[in-house]
Amino acid sequence: MVARALVVTDSQGKERRLGKRLERGGEGEIFALRERPDVIVKWYYPEVLDKRGEELHRKVEAMRSLRDAHMTRDVCWPLIRVFDAQQRWIGFAMYRARGVKMSFLAHALLYQRYFPGLDRRRIVAYLIRFVEIVQQLHEAGVCIGDYNLNNIFCVPGSEQVTLIDCDSYQLRVDGTFYPCPVGSPDMTPKEHQGVSFRHTVRSPRSEAFSLAIVLFKCLMLGRHPYDIVGGDDPVRNLRRGNFAYGRGQRDVPQGVWYELWTELPDTVRDMFVTTFTVGADAPIQRATLAQWHAALSDYREAMTAGEYAVRLASPGRPLRSQVQHAR
């Protein structure tokens, strides 16, 4: 986007000056709004607008119709339509997310830099809040579809979670179905593997599988549930339901990963095993969001009571000695 184009107009025709470009994505660019530091603008690329502009505009308007009744500041939902100087629709404004990407939290080393003082109780608090936000979306008939830890922001030192990149979400409004056209194979349940995301219909059961992968990666400091020592890549293991932690644990990565897994509460581990083994083929067997919320809430209370280690394991600092100390 060239500098001379950094003025847009809102739906009332009022000019709004954009600040610096914050990010470039697959479909557009994100700009700061000069007079409102809490608001940003997504400007779709010209080639995207030429190809899918009408479709995107309809979907964003459908999303805006849900905002007042169902959405909170925890979801960066479309707020205001944005037009160029010729009054052509080019994107929308939304609230700006605060915090750090969850992918930095779910990392064995980066969490120490971006989340100083992070412990397992705080991770579980973030996950509880994340589950609550997804439940809120499901109640509104919205599915995330494209689960990506880079699109989940957590505020260090608090329990605040915010979801971004929401214009890709799946929704149905007034009888019209708007699919989520994107996704990541390693976060996608078996029943949707090998199918065009544009023709995929997500459901709370399929979402529960992807959500469980997010939970696992955060609790296991970035380890993918289908990452097996000496085995195939995670996507192939996912398609086979080959979850090492649930098959005699012979292929569980040793060291800190093994300790992170064995020190989780039995209830949480059982829910992972069921979801990632029999649940890979049978969506009805997957742990539900309500079950995850209850199990994680119980886990947080147990940590507060000193029943589980609160400190995090990391390379060079084994967890087991911490657990023994906590007990």
mmCIF file of C-alpha atoms in Angstrom, residues 9-327:
data_model
loop_
_atom_site.group_PDB
_atom_site.id
_atom_site.type_symbol
_atom_site.label_atom_id
_atom_site.label_comp_id
_atom_site.label_asym_id
_atom_site.label_seq_id
_atom_site.Cartn_x
_atom_site.Cartn_y
_atom_site.Cartn_z
ATOM 1 C CA THR A 9 -13.569 6.980 4.765
ATOM 2 C CA ASP A 10 -16.119 5.399 7.073
ATOM 3 C CA SER A 11 -19.755 4.627 6.255
ATOM 4 C CA GLN A 12 -20.714 8.264 7.015
ATOM 5 C CA GLY A 13 -18.145 9.529 4.516
ATOM 6 C CA LYS A 14 -15.830 10.902 7.201
ATOM 7 C CA GLU A 15 -12.140 10.721 6.392
ATOM 8 C CA ARG A 16 -9.962 8.625 8.680
ATOM 9 C CA ARG A 17 -6.184 8.825 8.537
ATOM 10 C CA LEU A 18 -4.272 5.608 8.863
ATOM 11 C CA GLY A 19 -1.030 5.241 10.760
ATOM 12 C CA LYS A 20 1.750 2.765 10.151
ATOM 13 C CA ARG A 21 1.195 -0.647 8.650
ATOM 14 C CA LEU A 22 1.242 -3.210 11.424
ATOM 15 C CA GLU A 23 1.119 -6.436 9.482
ATOM 16 C CA ARG A 24 0.717 -8.036 6.061
ATOM 17 C CA GLY A 25 -1.511 -11.094 5.873
ATOM 18 C CA GLY A 26 -2.678 -13.501 3.216
ATOM 19 C CA GLU A 27 -5.634 -11.353 2.163
ATOM 20 C CA GLY A 28 -4.783 -7.835 3.244
ATOM 21 C CA GLU A 29 -2.844 -5.407 5.377
ATOM 22 C CA ILE A 30 -3.494 -4.167 8.902
ATOM 23 C CA PHE A 31 -3.071 -0.472 9.670
ATOM 24 C CA ALA A 32 -3.233 1.570 12.833
ATOM 25 C CA LEU A 33 -5.881 4.290 13.029
ATOM 26 C CA ARG A 34 -4.166 7.545 13.976
ATOM 27 C CA GLU A 35 -6.843 9.102 16.186
ATOM 28 C CA ARG A 36 -7.886 5.823 17.837
ATOM 29 C CA PRO A 37 -4.965 3.718 19.124
ATOM 30 C CA ASP A 38 -7.445 1.017 20.210
ATOM 31 C CA VAL A 39 -8.790 0.563 16.647
ATOM 32 C CA ILE A 40 -7.133 -0.887 13.535
ATOM 33 C CA VAL A 41 -8.191 -1.228 9.905
ATOM 34 C CA LYS A 42 -7.980 -4.269 7.652
ATOM 35 C CA TRP A 43 -7.519 -3.242 4.019
ATOM 36 C CA TYR A 44 -7.920 -6.121 1.575
ATOM 37 C CA TYR A 45 -5.459 -6.376 -1.308
ATOM 38 C CA PRO A 46 -6.799 -5.100 -4.672
ATOM 39 C CA GLU A 47 -6.486 -8.545 -6.236
ATOM 40 C CA VAL A 48 -8.513 -10.062 -3.385
ATOM 41 C CA LEU A 49 -11.210 -7.414 -3.784
ATOM 42 C CA ASP A 50 -11.300 -7.975 -7.547
ATOM 43 C CA LYS A 51 -11.796 -11.704 -7.072
ATOM 44 C CA ARG A 52 -13.905 -11.941 -3.910
ATOM 45 C CA GLY A 53 -14.800 -8.410 -2.893
ATOM 46 C CA GLU A 54 -18.581 -8.812 -3.044
ATOM 47 C CA GLU A 55 -18.426 -12.120 -1.185
ATOM 48 C CA LEU A 56 -16.178 -10.659 1.530
ATOM 49 C CA HIS A 57 -18.369 -7.570 1.892
ATOM 50 C CA ARG A 58 -21.499 -9.690 2.388
ATOM 51 C CA LYS A 59 -19.777 -11.848 4.981
ATOM 52 C CA VAL A 60 -18.374 -8.905 6.929
ATOM 53 C CA GLU A 61 -21.816 -7.280 6.975
ATOM 54 C CA ALA A 62 -23.323 -10.544 8.252
ATOM 55 C CA MET A 63 -20.683 -10.604 10.979
ATOM 56 C CA ARG A 64 -21.427 -7.011 11.926
ATOM 57 C CA SER A 65 -25.091 -7.951 12.378
ATOM 58 C CA LEU A 66 -24.036 -10.392 15.129
ATOM 59 C CA ARG A 67 -21.720 -8.023 16.947
ATOM 60 C CA ASP A 68 -23.988 -6.167 19.362
ATOM 61 C CA ALA A 69 -25.906 -9.223 20.515
ATOM 62 C CA HIS A 70 -23.128 -11.795 20.748
ATOM 63 C CA MET A 71 -19.595 -10.381 20.574
ATOM 64 C CA THR A 72 -17.371 -8.799 23.198
ATOM 65 C CA ARG A 73 -13.961 -7.147 23.123
ATOM 66 C CA ASP A 74 -12.422 -10.631 23.484
ATOM 67 C CA VAL A 75 -13.026 -11.142 19.754
ATOM 68 C CA CYS A 76 -11.696 -8.663 17.175
ATOM 69 C CA TRP A 77 -14.994 -8.533 15.306
ATOM 70 C CA PRO A 78 -15.722 -6.185 12.379
ATOM 71 C CA LEU A 79 -16.998 -2.859 13.731
ATOM 72 C CA ILE A 80 -17.192 -0.294 10.926
ATOM 73 C CA ARG A 81 -17.202 -0.510 7.142
ATOM 74 C CA VAL A 82 -14.258 1.210 5.446
ATOM 75 C CA PHE A 83 -14.149 2.697 1.943
ATOM 76 C CA ASP A 84 -11.490 4.236 -0.285
ATOM 77 C CA ALA A 85 -11.572 7.738 -1.785
ATOM 78 C CA GLN A 86 -13.891 6.511 -4.565
ATOM 79 C CA GLN A 87 -16.306 5.116 -1.963
ATOM 80 C CA ARG A 88 -15.455 1.515 -2.851
ATOM 81 C CA TRP A 89 -15.625 -0.924 0.051
ATOM 82 C CA ILE A 90 -12.098 -2.052 0.899
ATOM 83 C CA GLY A 91 -12.311 -3.527 4.406
ATOM 84 C CA PHE A 92 -13.328 -2.832 7.963
ATOM 85 C CA ALA A 93 -12.224 -1.428 11.296
ATOM 86 C CA MET A 94 -11.987 -3.496 14.481
ATOM 87 C CA TYR A 95 -10.656 -3.216 17.989
ATOM 88 C CA ARG A 96 -6.945 -3.823 18.373
ATOM 89 C CA ALA A 97 -5.852 -6.893 20.301
ATOM 90 C CA ARG A 98 -3.488 -6.506 23.207
ATOM 91 C CA GLY A 99 -0.932 -9.053 24.301
ATOM 92 C CA VAL A 100 1.407 -11.666 22.866
ATOM 93 C CA LYS A 101 0.715 -14.507 20.449
ATOM 94 C CA MET A 102 -0.173 -17.787 22.132
ATOM 95 C CA SER A 103 2.423 -19.474 19.904
ATOM 96 C CA PHE A 104 5.090 -17.755 22.030
ATOM 97 C CA LEU A 105 3.487 -19.148 25.165
ATOM 98 C CA ALA A 106 3.394 -22.657 23.696
ATOM 99 C CA HIS A 107 7.138 -22.759 23.188
ATOM 100 C CA ALA A 108 9.722 -24.399 25.412
ATOM 101 C CA LEU A 109 12.060 -21.393 25.317
ATOM 102 C CA LEU A 110 10.214 -18.322 24.002
ATOM 103 C CA TYR A 111 7.686 -18.254 26.827
ATOM 104 C CA GLN A 112 10.479 -17.209 29.189
ATOM 105 C CA ARG A 113 11.151 -14.097 27.100
ATOM 106 C CA TYR A 114 7.594 -13.046 26.265
ATOM 107 C CA PHE A 115 5.779 -14.258 29.385
ATOM 108 C CA PRO A 116 8.143 -13.599 32.311
ATOM 109 C CA GLY A 117 7.035 -15.366 35.444
ATOM 110 C CA LEU A 118 4.664 -17.641 33.526
ATOM 111 C CA ASP A 119 3.536 -20.733 35.416
ATOM 112 C CA ARG A 120 1.129 -23.578 34.786
ATOM 113 C CA ARG A 121 -1.675 -21.951 36.712
ATOM 114 C CA ARG A 122 -1.540 -18.916 34.405
ATOM 115 C CA ILE A 123 -1.437 -21.141 31.296
ATOM 116 C CA VAL A 124 -4.516 -22.995 32.502
ATOM 117 C CA ALA A 125 -6.247 -19.666 33.208
ATOM 118 C CA TYR A 126 -5.591 -18.566 29.624
ATOM 119 C CA LEU A 127 -6.943 -21.865 28.337
ATOM 120 C CA ILE A 128 -10.078 -21.636 30.451
ATOM 121 C CA ARG A 129 -10.752 -18.174 29.059
ATOM 122 C CA PHE A 130 -10.047 -19.389 25.520
ATOM 123 C CA VAL A 131 -12.576 -22.205 25.922
ATOM 124 C CA GLU A 132 -15.149 -19.712 27.213
ATOM 125 C CA ILE A 133 -14.683 -17.460 24.179
ATOM 126 C CA VAL A 134 -15.085 -20.396 21.780
ATOM 127 C CA GLN A 135 -18.222 -21.450 23.664
ATOM 128 C CA GLN A 136 -19.553 -17.919 23.211
ATOM 129 C CA LEU A 137 -18.892 -18.140 19.465
ATOM 130 C CA HIS A 138 -20.604 -21.511 19.192
ATOM 131 C CA GLU A 139 -23.663 -20.151 20.975
ATOM 132 C CA ALA A 140 -23.847 -17.512 18.234
ATOM 133 C CA GLY A 141 -23.579 -20.202 15.536
ATOM 134 C CA VAL A 142 -19.978 -19.284 14.724
ATOM 135 C CA CYS A 143 -17.076 -21.732 14.286
ATOM 136 C CA ILE A 144 -13.436 -20.639 14.219
ATOM 137 C CA GLY A 145 -12.445 -23.229 11.629
ATOM 138 C CA ASP A 146 -8.856 -22.087 11.169
ATOM 139 C CA TYR A 147 -7.248 -22.774 14.556
ATOM 140 C CA ASN A 148 -3.903 -21.014 14.724
ATOM 141 C CA LEU A 149 -1.977 -20.110 17.873
ATOM 142 C CA ASN A 150 -0.761 -16.945 16.138
ATOM 143 C CA ASN A 151 -4.364 -15.711 16.087
ATOM 144 C CA ILE A 152 -4.836 -16.017 19.851
ATOM 145 C CA PHE A 153 -3.365 -13.223 21.979
ATOM 146 C CA CYS A 154 -2.685 -13.463 25.713
ATOM 147 C CA VAL A 155 -1.831 -10.500 27.923
ATOM 148 C CA PRO A 156 1.193 -11.305 30.147
ATOM 149 C CA GLY A 157 0.489 -10.837 33.824
ATOM 150 C CA SER A 158 -3.270 -11.191 33.392
ATOM 151 C CA GLU A 159 -5.790 -13.803 32.233
ATOM 152 C CA GLN A 160 -6.984 -11.795 29.217
ATOM 153 C CA VAL A 161 -7.319 -13.607 25.878
ATOM 154 C CA THR A 162 -8.312 -12.060 22.539
ATOM 155 C CA LEU A 163 -8.955 -13.713 19.179
ATOM 156 C CA ILE A 164 -7.913 -12.037 15.916
ATOM 157 C CA ASP A 165 -8.320 -12.695 12.184
ATOM 158 C CA CYS A 166 -12.014 -13.370 12.724
ATOM 159 C CA ASP A 167 -13.231 -12.571 9.196
ATOM 160 C CA SER A 168 -12.278 -16.125 8.185
ATOM 161 C CA TYR A 169 -14.686 -17.682 10.701
ATOM 162 C CA GLN A 170 -17.578 -19.900 9.618
ATOM 163 C CA LEU A 171 -21.068 -18.571 10.301
ATOM 164 C CA ARG A 172 -24.661 -18.840 9.197
ATOM 165 C CA VAL A 173 -26.803 -15.692 9.253
ATOM 166 C CA ASP A 174 -30.399 -15.390 8.019
ATOM 167 C CA GLY A 175 -30.150 -18.717 6.217
ATOM 168 C CA THR A 176 -26.906 -17.884 4.384
ATOM 169 C CA PHE A 177 -23.869 -20.051 5.057
ATOM 170 C CA TYR A 178 -20.431 -18.424 5.073
ATOM 171 C CA PRO A 179 -17.613 -21.014 5.180
ATOM 172 C CA CYS A 180 -14.162 -20.707 6.670
ATOM 173 C CA PRO A 181 -12.060 -21.060 3.497
ATOM 174 C CA VAL A 182 -8.717 -21.608 5.230
ATOM 175 C CA GLY A 183 -7.125 -23.970 7.727
ATOM 176 C CA SER A 184 -4.027 -25.888 8.769
ATOM 177 C CA PRO A 185 -3.915 -29.669 8.199
ATOM 178 C CA ASP A 186 -2.102 -30.257 11.495
ATOM 179 C CA MET A 187 -4.985 -28.569 13.365
ATOM 180 C CA THR A 188 -7.798 -30.144 11.346
ATOM 181 C CA PRO A 189 -9.805 -33.242 12.409
ATOM 182 C CA LYS A 190 -9.632 -36.396 10.343
ATOM 183 C CA GLU A 191 -13.102 -36.009 8.837
ATOM 184 C CA HIS A 192 -12.061 -32.729 7.199
ATOM 185 C CA GLN A 193 -8.644 -33.870 5.965
ATOM 186 C CA GLY A 194 -8.209 -33.830 2.193
ATOM 187 C CA VAL A 195 -11.331 -31.716 1.631
ATOM 188 C CA SER A 196 -11.304 -28.157 0.331
ATOM 189 C CA PHE A 197 -11.796 -25.866 3.314
ATOM 190 C CA ARG A 198 -14.116 -23.751 1.176
ATOM 191 C CA HIS A 199 -16.498 -26.740 1.072
ATOM 192 C CA THR A 200 -16.002 -27.878 4.664
ATOM 193 C CA VAL A 201 -18.780 -27.492 7.213
ATOM 194 C CA ARG A 202 -17.345 -27.253 10.710
ATOM 195 C CA SER A 203 -19.330 -28.288 13.780
ATOM 196 C CA PRO A 204 -18.837 -28.068 17.560
ATOM 197 C CA ARG A 205 -17.546 -31.670 17.451
ATOM 198 C CA SER A 206 -14.944 -30.922 14.796
ATOM 199 C CA GLU A 207 -14.038 -27.715 16.630
ATOM 200 C CA ALA A 208 -13.533 -29.725 19.841
ATOM 201 C CA PHE A 209 -10.770 -31.699 18.128
ATOM 202 C CA SER A 210 -8.895 -28.593 16.962
ATOM 203 C CA LEU A 211 -9.381 -26.910 20.319
ATOM 204 C CA ALA A 212 -7.920 -29.951 22.075
ATOM 205 C CA ILE A 213 -4.770 -29.597 19.969
ATOM 206 C CA VAL A 214 -4.441 -25.979 21.139
ATOM 207 C CA LEU A 215 -4.842 -27.077 24.757
ATOM 208 C CA PHE A 216 -2.293 -29.874 24.365
ATOM 209 C CA LYS A 217 0.312 -27.647 22.728
ATOM 210 C CA CYS A 218 0.012 -25.049 25.479
ATOM 211 C CA LEU A 219 0.157 -27.549 28.333
ATOM 212 C CA MET A 220 3.057 -29.371 26.637
ATOM 213 C CA LEU A 221 5.084 -26.250 25.754
ATOM 214 C CA GLY A 222 4.564 -26.498 22.017
ATOM 215 C CA ARG A 223 4.607 -30.260 21.478
ATOM 216 C CA HIS A 224 2.031 -31.393 18.893
ATOM 217 C CA PRO A 225 -0.087 -34.323 20.140
ATOM 218 C CA TYR A 226 0.716 -36.362 17.033
ATOM 219 C CA ASP A 227 4.455 -35.700 17.080
ATOM 220 C CA ILE A 228 6.015 -39.131 17.604
ATOM 221 C CA VAL A 229 9.660 -40.020 18.104
ATOM 222 C CA GLY A 230 10.870 -41.917 15.051
ATOM 223 C CA GLY A 231 7.417 -41.770 13.461
ATOM 224 C CA ASP A 232 5.725 -39.989 10.581
ATOM 225 C CA ASP A 233 4.895 -36.313 10.532
ATOM 226 C CA PRO A 234 2.006 -35.102 12.752
ATOM 227 C CA VAL A 235 -0.524 -34.859 9.904
ATOM 228 C CA ARG A 236 -0.047 -38.500 8.889
ATOM 229 C CA ASN A 237 -0.238 -39.619 12.498
ATOM 230 C CA LEU A 238 -3.385 -37.547 12.960
ATOM 231 C CA ARG A 239 -5.059 -39.179 9.990
ATOM 232 C CA ARG A 240 -4.270 -42.589 11.518
ATOM 233 C CA GLY A 241 -5.272 -41.635 15.046
ATOM 234 C CA ASN A 242 -1.739 -42.578 16.090
ATOM 235 C CA PHE A 243 -1.405 -40.739 19.409
ATOM 236 C CA ALA A 244 1.767 -41.959 21.125
ATOM 237 C CA TYR A 245 0.672 -40.882 24.579
ATOM 238 C CA GLY A 246 -2.330 -43.179 24.414
ATOM 239 C CA ARG A 247 -0.772 -46.373 23.024
ATOM 240 C CA GLY A 248 1.383 -47.727 25.808
ATOM 241 C CA GLN A 249 3.374 -44.488 25.739
ATOM 242 C CA ARG A 250 6.250 -46.255 23.992
ATOM 243 C CA ASP A 251 6.904 -43.366 21.614
ATOM 244 C CA VAL A 252 6.410 -40.463 23.999
ATOM 245 C CA PRO A 253 9.290 -37.984 23.674
ATOM 246 C CA GLN A 254 11.448 -38.441 26.749
ATOM 247 C CA GLY A 255 12.803 -35.840 29.124
ATOM 248 C CA VAL A 256 10.777 -32.736 29.865
ATOM 249 C CA TRP A 257 7.970 -33.747 27.479
ATOM 250 C CA TYR A 258 7.383 -37.031 29.300
ATOM 251 C CA GLU A 259 7.350 -35.289 32.654
ATOM 252 C CA LEU A 260 4.928 -32.600 31.437
ATOM 253 C CA TRP A 261 2.563 -35.339 30.292
ATOM 254 C CA THR A 262 2.786 -37.608 33.326
ATOM 255 C CA GLU A 263 2.224 -34.752 35.765
ATOM 256 C CA LEU A 264 -1.082 -33.673 34.205
ATOM 257 C CA PRO A 265 -4.204 -34.717 36.144
ATOM 258 C CA ASP A 266 -5.601 -38.116 35.171
ATOM 259 C CA THR A 267 -8.846 -36.511 34.018
ATOM 260 C CA VAL A 268 -7.075 -34.173 31.611
ATOM 261 C CA ARG A 269 -4.833 -36.932 30.255
ATOM 262 C CA ASP A 270 -7.801 -39.286 29.782
ATOM 263 C CA MET A 271 -9.650 -36.622 27.823
ATOM 264 C CA PHE A 272 -6.662 -36.121 25.543
ATOM 265 C CA VAL A 273 -6.264 -39.872 25.025
ATOM 266 C CA THR A 274 -9.942 -40.360 24.191
ATOM 267 C CA THR A 275 -10.087 -37.355 21.873
ATOM 268 C CA PHE A 276 -6.915 -38.209 19.973
ATOM 269 C CA THR A 277 -7.399 -41.999 19.667
ATOM 270 C CA VAL A 278 -10.994 -43.225 19.340
ATOM 271 C CA GLY A 279 -12.110 -39.609 18.908
ATOM 272 C CA ALA A 280 -9.999 -39.251 15.787
ATOM 273 C CA ASP A 281 -12.479 -41.484 13.944
ATOM 274 C CA ALA A 282 -15.573 -40.956 16.119
ATOM 275 C CA PRO A 283 -16.322 -37.258 16.727
ATOM 276 C CA ILE A 284 -18.988 -38.147 19.288
ATOM 277 C CA GLN A 285 -16.230 -39.575 21.525
ATOM 278 C CA ARG A 286 -14.302 -36.305 21.723
ATOM 279 C CA ALA A 287 -14.272 -34.322 24.930
ATOM 280 C CA THR A 288 -16.671 -31.391 24.674
ATOM 281 C CA LEU A 289 -15.857 -27.776 25.428
ATOM 282 C CA ALA A 290 -17.942 -27.979 28.598
ATOM 283 C CA GLN A 291 -15.940 -31.002 29.752
ATOM 284 C CA TRP A 292 -12.661 -29.219 29.018
ATOM 285 C CA HIS A 293 -13.815 -26.168 30.934
ATOM 286 C CA ALA A 294 -14.725 -28.250 33.964
ATOM 287 C CA ALA A 295 -11.505 -30.309 33.882
ATOM 288 C CA LEU A 296 -9.260 -27.261 33.493
ATOM 289 C CA SER A 297 -11.109 -25.421 36.271
ATOM 290 C CA ASP A 298 -10.603 -28.404 38.575
ATOM 291 C CA TYR A 299 -6.920 -28.516 37.598
ATOM 292 C CA ARG A 300 -6.461 -24.851 38.465
ATOM 293 C CA GLU A 301 -8.091 -25.363 41.862
ATOM 294 C CA ALA A 302 -5.895 -28.407 42.512
ATOM 295 C CA MET A 303 -2.767 -26.410 41.720
ATOM 296 C CA THR A 304 -3.907 -23.686 44.087
ATOM 297 C CA ALA A 305 -4.322 -26.362 46.761
ATOM 298 C CA GLY A 306 -0.744 -27.560 46.172
ATOM 299 C CA GLU A 307 -1.707 -30.903 44.613
ATOM 300 C CA TYR A 308 0.201 -30.235 41.381
ATOM 301 C CA ALA A 309 3.318 -28.307 40.458
ATOM 302 C CA VAL A 310 2.685 -24.711 39.486
ATOM 303 C CA ARG A 311 6.127 -23.940 38.087
ATOM 304 C CA LEU A 312 6.896 -24.874 34.514
ATOM 305 C CA ALA A 313 9.355 -27.476 33.380
ATOM 306 C CA SER A 314 11.816 -26.365 30.754
ATOM 307 C CA PRO A 315 15.040 -27.713 29.244
ATOM 308 C CA GLY A 316 17.569 -27.772 32.060
ATOM 309 C CA ARG A 317 14.947 -27.521 34.782
ATOM 310 C CA PRO A 318 13.088 -30.839 35.238
ATOM 311 C CA LEU A 319 9.523 -30.768 36.472
ATOM 312 C CA ARG A 320 9.577 -33.830 38.693
ATOM 313 C CA SER A 321 11.731 -32.247 41.390
ATOM 314 C CA GLN A 322 9.399 -29.251 41.364
ATOM 315 C CA VAL A 323 6.356 -31.484 41.844
ATOM 316 C CA GLN A 324 7.979 -33.324 44.705
ATOM 317 C CA HIS A 325 8.817 -30.004 46.301
ATOM 318 C CA ALA A 326 5.229 -28.746 45.819
ATOM 319 C CA ARG A 327 3.858 -31.903 47.416
#
